[in-house]
mmCIF file with all atom_site columns, C-alpha atoms in Angstrom:
data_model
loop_
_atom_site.group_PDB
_atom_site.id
_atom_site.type_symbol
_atom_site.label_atom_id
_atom_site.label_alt_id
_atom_site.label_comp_id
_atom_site.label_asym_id
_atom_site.label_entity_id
_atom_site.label_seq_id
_atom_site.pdbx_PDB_ins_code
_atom_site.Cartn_x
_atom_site.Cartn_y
_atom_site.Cartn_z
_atom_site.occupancy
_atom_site.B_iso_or_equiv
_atom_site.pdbx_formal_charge
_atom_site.auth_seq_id
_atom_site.auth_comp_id
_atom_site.auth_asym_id
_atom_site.auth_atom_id
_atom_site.pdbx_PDB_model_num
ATOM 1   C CA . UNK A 1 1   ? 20.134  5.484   17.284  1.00 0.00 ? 1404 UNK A CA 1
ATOM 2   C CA . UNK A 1 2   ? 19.979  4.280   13.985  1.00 0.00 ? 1405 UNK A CA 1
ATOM 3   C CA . UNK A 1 3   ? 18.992  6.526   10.649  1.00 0.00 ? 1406 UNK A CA 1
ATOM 4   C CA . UNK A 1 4   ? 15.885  5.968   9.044   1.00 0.00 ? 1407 UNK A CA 1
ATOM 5   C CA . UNK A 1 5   ? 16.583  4.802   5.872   1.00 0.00 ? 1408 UNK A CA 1
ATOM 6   C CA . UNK A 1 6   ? 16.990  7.505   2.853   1.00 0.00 ? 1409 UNK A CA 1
ATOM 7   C CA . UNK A 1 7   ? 13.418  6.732   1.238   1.00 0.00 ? 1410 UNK A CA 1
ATOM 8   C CA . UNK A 1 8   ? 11.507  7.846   4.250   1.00 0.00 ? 1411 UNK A CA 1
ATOM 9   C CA . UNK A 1 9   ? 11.606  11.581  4.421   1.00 0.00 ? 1412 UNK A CA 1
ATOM 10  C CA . UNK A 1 10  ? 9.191   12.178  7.154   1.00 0.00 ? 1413 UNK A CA 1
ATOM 11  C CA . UNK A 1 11  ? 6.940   14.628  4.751   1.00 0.00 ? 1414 UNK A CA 1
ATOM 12  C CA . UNK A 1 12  ? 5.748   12.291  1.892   1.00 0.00 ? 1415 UNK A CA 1
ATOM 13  C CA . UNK A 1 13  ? 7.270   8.690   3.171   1.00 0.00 ? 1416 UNK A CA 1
ATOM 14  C CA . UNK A 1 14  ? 7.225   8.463   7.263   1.00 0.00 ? 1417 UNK A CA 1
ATOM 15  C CA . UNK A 1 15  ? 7.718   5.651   9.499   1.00 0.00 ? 1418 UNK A CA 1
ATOM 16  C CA . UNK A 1 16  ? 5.597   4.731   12.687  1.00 0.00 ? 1419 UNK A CA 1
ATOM 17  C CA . UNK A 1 17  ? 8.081   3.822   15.583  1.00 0.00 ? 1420 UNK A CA 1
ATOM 18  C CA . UNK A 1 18  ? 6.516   0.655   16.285  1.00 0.00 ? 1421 UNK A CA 1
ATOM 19  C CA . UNK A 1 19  ? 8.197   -0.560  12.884  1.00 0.00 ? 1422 UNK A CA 1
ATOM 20  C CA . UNK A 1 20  ? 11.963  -1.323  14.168  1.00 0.00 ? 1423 UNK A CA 1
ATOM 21  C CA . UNK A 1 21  ? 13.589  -3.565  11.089  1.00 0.00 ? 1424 UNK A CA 1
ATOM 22  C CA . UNK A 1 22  ? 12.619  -1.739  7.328   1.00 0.00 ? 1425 UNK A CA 1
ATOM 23  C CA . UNK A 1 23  ? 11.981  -4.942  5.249   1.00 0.00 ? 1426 UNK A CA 1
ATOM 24  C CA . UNK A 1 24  ? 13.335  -4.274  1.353   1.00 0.00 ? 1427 UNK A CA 1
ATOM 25  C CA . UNK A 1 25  ? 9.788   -5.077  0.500   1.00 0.00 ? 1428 UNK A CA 1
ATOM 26  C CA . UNK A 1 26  ? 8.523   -1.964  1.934   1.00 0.00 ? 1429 UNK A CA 1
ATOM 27  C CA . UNK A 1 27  ? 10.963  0.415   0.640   1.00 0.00 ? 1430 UNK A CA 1
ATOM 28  C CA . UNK A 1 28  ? 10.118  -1.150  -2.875  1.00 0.00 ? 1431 UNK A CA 1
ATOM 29  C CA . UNK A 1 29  ? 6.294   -0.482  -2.336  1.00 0.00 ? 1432 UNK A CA 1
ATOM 30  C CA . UNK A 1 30  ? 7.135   3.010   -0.610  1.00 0.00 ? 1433 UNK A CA 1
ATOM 31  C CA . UNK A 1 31  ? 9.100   4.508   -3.370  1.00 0.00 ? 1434 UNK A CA 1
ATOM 32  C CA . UNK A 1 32  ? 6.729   2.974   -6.023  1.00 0.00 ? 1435 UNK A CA 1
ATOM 33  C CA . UNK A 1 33  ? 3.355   4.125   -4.211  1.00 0.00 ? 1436 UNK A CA 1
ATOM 34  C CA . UNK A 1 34  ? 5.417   7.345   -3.395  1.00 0.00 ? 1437 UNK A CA 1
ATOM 35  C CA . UNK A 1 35  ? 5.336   7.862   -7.369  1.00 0.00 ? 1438 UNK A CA 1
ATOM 36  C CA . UNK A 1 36  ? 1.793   8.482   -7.981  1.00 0.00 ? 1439 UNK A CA 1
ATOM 37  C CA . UNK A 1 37  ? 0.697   11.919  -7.730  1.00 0.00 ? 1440 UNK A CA 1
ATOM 38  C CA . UNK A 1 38  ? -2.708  10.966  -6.212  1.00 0.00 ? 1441 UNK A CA 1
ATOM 39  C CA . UNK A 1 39  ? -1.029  9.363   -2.912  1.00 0.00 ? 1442 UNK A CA 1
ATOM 40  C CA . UNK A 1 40  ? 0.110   12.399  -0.911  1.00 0.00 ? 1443 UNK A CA 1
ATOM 41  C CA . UNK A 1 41  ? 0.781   10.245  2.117   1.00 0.00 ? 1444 UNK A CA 1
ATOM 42  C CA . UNK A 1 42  ? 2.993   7.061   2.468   1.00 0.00 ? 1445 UNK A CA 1
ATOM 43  C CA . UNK A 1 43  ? 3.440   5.391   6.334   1.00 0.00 ? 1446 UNK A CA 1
ATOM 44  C CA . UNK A 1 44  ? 5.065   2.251   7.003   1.00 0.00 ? 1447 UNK A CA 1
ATOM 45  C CA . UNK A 1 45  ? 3.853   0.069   9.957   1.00 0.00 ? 1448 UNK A CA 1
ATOM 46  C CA . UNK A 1 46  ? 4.492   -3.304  11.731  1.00 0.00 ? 1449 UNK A CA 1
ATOM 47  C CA . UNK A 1 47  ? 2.910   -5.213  8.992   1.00 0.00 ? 1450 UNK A CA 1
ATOM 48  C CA . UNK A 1 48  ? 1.078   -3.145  6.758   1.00 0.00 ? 1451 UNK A CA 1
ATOM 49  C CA . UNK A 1 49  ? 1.957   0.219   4.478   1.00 0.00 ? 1452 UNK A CA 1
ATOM 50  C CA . UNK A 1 50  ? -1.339  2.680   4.112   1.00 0.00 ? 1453 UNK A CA 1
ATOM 51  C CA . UNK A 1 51  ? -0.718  5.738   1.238   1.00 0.00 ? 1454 UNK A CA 1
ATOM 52  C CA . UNK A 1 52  ? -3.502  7.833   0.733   1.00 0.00 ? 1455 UNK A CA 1
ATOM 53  C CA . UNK A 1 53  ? -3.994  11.680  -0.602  1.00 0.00 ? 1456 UNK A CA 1
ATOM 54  C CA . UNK A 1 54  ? -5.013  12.647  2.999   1.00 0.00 ? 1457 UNK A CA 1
ATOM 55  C CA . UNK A 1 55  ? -3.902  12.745  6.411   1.00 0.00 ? 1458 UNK A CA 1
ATOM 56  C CA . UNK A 1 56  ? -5.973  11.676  10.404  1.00 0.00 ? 1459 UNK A CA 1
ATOM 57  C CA . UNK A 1 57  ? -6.519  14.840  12.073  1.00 0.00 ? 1460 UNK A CA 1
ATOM 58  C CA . UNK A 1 58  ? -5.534  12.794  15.025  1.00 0.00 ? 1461 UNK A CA 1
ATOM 59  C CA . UNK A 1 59  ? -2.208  13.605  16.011  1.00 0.00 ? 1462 UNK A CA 1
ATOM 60  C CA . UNK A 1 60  ? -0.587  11.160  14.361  1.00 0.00 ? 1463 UNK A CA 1
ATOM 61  C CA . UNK A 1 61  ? -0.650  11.834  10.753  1.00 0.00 ? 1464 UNK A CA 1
ATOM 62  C CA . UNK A 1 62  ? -1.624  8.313   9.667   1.00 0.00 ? 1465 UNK A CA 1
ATOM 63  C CA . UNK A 1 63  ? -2.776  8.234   5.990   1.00 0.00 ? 1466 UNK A CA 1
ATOM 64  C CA . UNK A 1 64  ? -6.775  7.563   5.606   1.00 0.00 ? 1467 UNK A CA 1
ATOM 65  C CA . UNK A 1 65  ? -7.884  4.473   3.947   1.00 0.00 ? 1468 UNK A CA 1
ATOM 66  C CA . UNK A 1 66  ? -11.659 4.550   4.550   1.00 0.00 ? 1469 UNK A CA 1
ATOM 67  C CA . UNK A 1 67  ? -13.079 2.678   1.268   1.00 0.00 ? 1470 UNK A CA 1
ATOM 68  C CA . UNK A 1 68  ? -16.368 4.567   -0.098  1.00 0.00 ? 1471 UNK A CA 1
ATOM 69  C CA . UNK A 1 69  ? -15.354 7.949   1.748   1.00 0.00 ? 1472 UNK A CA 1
ATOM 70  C CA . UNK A 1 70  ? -16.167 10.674  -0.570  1.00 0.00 ? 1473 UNK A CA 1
ATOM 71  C CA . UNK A 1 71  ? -12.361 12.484  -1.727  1.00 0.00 ? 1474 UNK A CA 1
ATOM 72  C CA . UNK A 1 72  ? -10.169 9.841   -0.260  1.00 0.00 ? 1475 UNK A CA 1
ATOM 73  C CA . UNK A 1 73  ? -7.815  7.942   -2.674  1.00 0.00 ? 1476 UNK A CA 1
ATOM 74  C CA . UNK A 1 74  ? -5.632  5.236   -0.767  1.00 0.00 ? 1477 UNK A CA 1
ATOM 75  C CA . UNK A 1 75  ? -4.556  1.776   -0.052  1.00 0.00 ? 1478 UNK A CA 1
ATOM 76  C CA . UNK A 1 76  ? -3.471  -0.292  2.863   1.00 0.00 ? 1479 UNK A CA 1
ATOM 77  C CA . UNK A 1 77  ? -1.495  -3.543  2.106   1.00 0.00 ? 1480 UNK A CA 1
ATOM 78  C CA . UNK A 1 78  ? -0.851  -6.189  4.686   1.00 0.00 ? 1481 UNK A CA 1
ATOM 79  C CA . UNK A 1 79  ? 2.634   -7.504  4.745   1.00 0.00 ? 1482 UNK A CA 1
ATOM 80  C CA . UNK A 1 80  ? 4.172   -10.625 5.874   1.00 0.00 ? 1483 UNK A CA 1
ATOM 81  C CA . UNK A 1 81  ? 8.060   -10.527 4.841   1.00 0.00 ? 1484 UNK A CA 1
ATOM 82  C CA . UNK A 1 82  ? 8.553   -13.889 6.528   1.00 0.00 ? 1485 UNK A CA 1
ATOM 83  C CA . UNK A 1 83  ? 5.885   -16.221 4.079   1.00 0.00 ? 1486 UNK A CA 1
ATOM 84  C CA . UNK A 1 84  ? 6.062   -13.357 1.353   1.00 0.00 ? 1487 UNK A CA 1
ATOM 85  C CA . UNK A 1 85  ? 2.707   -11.945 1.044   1.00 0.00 ? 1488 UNK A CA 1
ATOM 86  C CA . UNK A 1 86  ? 1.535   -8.567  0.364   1.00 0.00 ? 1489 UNK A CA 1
ATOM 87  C CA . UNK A 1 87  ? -2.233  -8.254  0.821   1.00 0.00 ? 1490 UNK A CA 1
ATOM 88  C CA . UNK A 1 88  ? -4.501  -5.646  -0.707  1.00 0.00 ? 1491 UNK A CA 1
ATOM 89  C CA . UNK A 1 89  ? -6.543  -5.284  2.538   1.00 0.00 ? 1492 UNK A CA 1
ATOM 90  C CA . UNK A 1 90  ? -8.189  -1.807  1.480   1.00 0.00 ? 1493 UNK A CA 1
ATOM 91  C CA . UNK A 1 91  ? -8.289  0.121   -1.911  1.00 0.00 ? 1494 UNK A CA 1
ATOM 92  C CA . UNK A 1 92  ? -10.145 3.598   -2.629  1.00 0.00 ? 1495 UNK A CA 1
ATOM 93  C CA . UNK A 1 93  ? -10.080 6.041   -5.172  1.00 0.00 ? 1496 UNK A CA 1
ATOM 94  C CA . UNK A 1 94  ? -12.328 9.226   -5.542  1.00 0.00 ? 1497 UNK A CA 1
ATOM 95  C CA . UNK A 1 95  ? -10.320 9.567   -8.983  1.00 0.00 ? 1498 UNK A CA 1
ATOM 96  C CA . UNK A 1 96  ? -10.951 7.706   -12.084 1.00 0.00 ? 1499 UNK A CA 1
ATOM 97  C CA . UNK A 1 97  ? -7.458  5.418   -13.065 1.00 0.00 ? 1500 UNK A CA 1
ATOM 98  C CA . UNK A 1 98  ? -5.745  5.601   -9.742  1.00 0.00 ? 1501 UNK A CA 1
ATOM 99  C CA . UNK A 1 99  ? -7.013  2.427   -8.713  1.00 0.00 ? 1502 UNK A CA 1
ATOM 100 C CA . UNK A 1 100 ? -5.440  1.028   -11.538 1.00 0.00 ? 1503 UNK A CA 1
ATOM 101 C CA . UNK A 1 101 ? -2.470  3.126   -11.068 1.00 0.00 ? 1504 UNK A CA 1
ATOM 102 C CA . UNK A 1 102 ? -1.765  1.818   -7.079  1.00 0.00 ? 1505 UNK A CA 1
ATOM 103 C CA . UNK A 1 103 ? -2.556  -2.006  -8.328  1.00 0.00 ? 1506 UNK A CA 1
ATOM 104 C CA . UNK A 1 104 ? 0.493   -1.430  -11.110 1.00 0.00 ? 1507 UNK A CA 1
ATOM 105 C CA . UNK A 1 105 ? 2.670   0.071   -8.640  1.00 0.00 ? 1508 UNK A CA 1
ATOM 106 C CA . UNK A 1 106 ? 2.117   -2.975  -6.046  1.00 0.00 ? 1509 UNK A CA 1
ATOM 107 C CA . UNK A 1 107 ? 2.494   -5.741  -8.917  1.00 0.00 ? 1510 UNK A CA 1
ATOM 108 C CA . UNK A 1 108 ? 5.490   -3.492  -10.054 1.00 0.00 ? 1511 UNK A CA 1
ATOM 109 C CA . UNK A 1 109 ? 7.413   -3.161  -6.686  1.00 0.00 ? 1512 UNK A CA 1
ATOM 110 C CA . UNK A 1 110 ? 6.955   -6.610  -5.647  1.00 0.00 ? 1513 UNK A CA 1
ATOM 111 C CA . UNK A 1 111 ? 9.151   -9.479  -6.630  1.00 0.00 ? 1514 UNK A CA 1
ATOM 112 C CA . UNK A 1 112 ? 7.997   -12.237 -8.344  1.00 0.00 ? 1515 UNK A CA 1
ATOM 113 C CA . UNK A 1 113 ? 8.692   -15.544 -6.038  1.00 0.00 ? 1516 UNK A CA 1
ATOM 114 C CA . UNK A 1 114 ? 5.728   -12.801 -3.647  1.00 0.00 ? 1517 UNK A CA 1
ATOM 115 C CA . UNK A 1 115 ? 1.943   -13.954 -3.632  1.00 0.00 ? 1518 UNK A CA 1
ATOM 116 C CA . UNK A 1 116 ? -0.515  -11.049 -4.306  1.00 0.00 ? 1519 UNK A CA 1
ATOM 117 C CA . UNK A 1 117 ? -3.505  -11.821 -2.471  1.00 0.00 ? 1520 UNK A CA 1
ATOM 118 C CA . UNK A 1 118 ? -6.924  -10.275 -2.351  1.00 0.00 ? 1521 UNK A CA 1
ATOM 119 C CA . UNK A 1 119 ? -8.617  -11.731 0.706   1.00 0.00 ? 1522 UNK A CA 1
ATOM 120 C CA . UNK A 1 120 ? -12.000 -10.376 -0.215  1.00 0.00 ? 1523 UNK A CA 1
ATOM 121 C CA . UNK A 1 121 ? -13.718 -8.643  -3.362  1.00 0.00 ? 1524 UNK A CA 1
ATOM 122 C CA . UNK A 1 122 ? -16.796 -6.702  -3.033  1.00 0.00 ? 1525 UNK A CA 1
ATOM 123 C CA . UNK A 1 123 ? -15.707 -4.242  -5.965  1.00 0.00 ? 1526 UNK A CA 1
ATOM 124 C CA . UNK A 1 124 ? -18.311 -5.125  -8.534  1.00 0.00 ? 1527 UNK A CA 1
ATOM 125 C CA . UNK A 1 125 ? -15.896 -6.159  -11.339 1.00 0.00 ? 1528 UNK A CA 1
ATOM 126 C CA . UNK A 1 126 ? -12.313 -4.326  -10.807 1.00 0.00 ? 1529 UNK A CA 1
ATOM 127 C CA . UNK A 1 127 ? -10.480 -7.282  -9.607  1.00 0.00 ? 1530 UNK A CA 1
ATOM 128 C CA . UNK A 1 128 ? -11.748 -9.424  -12.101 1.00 0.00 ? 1531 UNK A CA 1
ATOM 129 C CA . UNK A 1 129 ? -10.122 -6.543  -14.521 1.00 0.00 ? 1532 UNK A CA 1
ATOM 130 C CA . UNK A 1 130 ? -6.847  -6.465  -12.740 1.00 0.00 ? 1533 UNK A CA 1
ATOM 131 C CA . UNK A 1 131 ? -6.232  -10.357 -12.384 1.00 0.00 ? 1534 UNK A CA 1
ATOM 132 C CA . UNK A 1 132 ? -6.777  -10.470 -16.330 1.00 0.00 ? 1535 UNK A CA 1
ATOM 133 C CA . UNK A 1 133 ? -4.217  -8.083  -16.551 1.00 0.00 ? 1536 UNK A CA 1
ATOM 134 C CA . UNK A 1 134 ? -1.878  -9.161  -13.892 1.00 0.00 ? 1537 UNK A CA 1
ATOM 135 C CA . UNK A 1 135 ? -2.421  -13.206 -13.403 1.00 0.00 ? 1538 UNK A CA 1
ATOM 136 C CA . UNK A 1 136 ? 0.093   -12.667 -10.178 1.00 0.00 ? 1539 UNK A CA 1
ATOM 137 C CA . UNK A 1 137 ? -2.889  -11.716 -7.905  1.00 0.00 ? 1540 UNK A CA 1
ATOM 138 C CA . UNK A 1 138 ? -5.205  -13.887 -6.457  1.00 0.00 ? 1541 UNK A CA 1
ATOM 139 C CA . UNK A 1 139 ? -8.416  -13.244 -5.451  1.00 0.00 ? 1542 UNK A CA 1
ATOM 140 C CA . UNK A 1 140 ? -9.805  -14.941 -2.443  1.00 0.00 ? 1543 UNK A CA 1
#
């Protein structure tokens, strides 16, 4: 059986063992999502990443991404590593700056032939902030 690779350490980073291949792209998004002291909680899926500063009660320790929850802080990206496209699907933050914070760690990790897409903005003005201040994304 194969070793996970050395960024997930099953406390902070994890894996879900759906996901068989780890793409570079998520390990670069990982580590750099991994870095802000906000996001507790980093899982890599088929597809998507979630980080978030807290856990399901579930059983399976997925991170919670439930925009408008009172005390969550997290994101979920959609990722396609064959048409290179990471998608803000969900972004949250009970604390003031970390939304800025996970947006500069995305645009950070990802490389620069990637398209940053925002399929849809209901935030009220803080994409319109972040595309002046990264013209990578796209808002839909």
């Amino acid at each position: 059986m194969p070793r996970p690779p050395s960024f997930i350490d099953g406390e902070r980073v994890r894996k879900a063992r759906a996901l068989r291949r780890v793409e570079p792209i998520y390990e670069h998004l990982a580590v750099a999502l991994a870095a802000i002291p906000a996001l507790r909680f980093v899982k890599l899926f088929p597809g998507r990443l979630s980080a978030s500063n807290r856990l399901s009660t579930d059983g399976k320790k997925n991170p919670i991404v439930a925009v408008d929850a009172e005390g969550i802080t997290g994101v979920e990206l959609l990722v396609d590593a064959e048409i290179y496209v990471v998608q803000f699907y969900a972004i949250t933050s009970a604390e003031k700056g970390v939304g800025r914070q996970i947006v500069e760690a995305v645009v950070g990790a990802t490389p620069a032939d990637w398209l940053l897409a925002v399929p849809m903005d209901w935030s009220g003005g803080f994409w319109d902030r972040m595309v002046r201040d990264h013209p990578r994304l796209q808002v839909f």
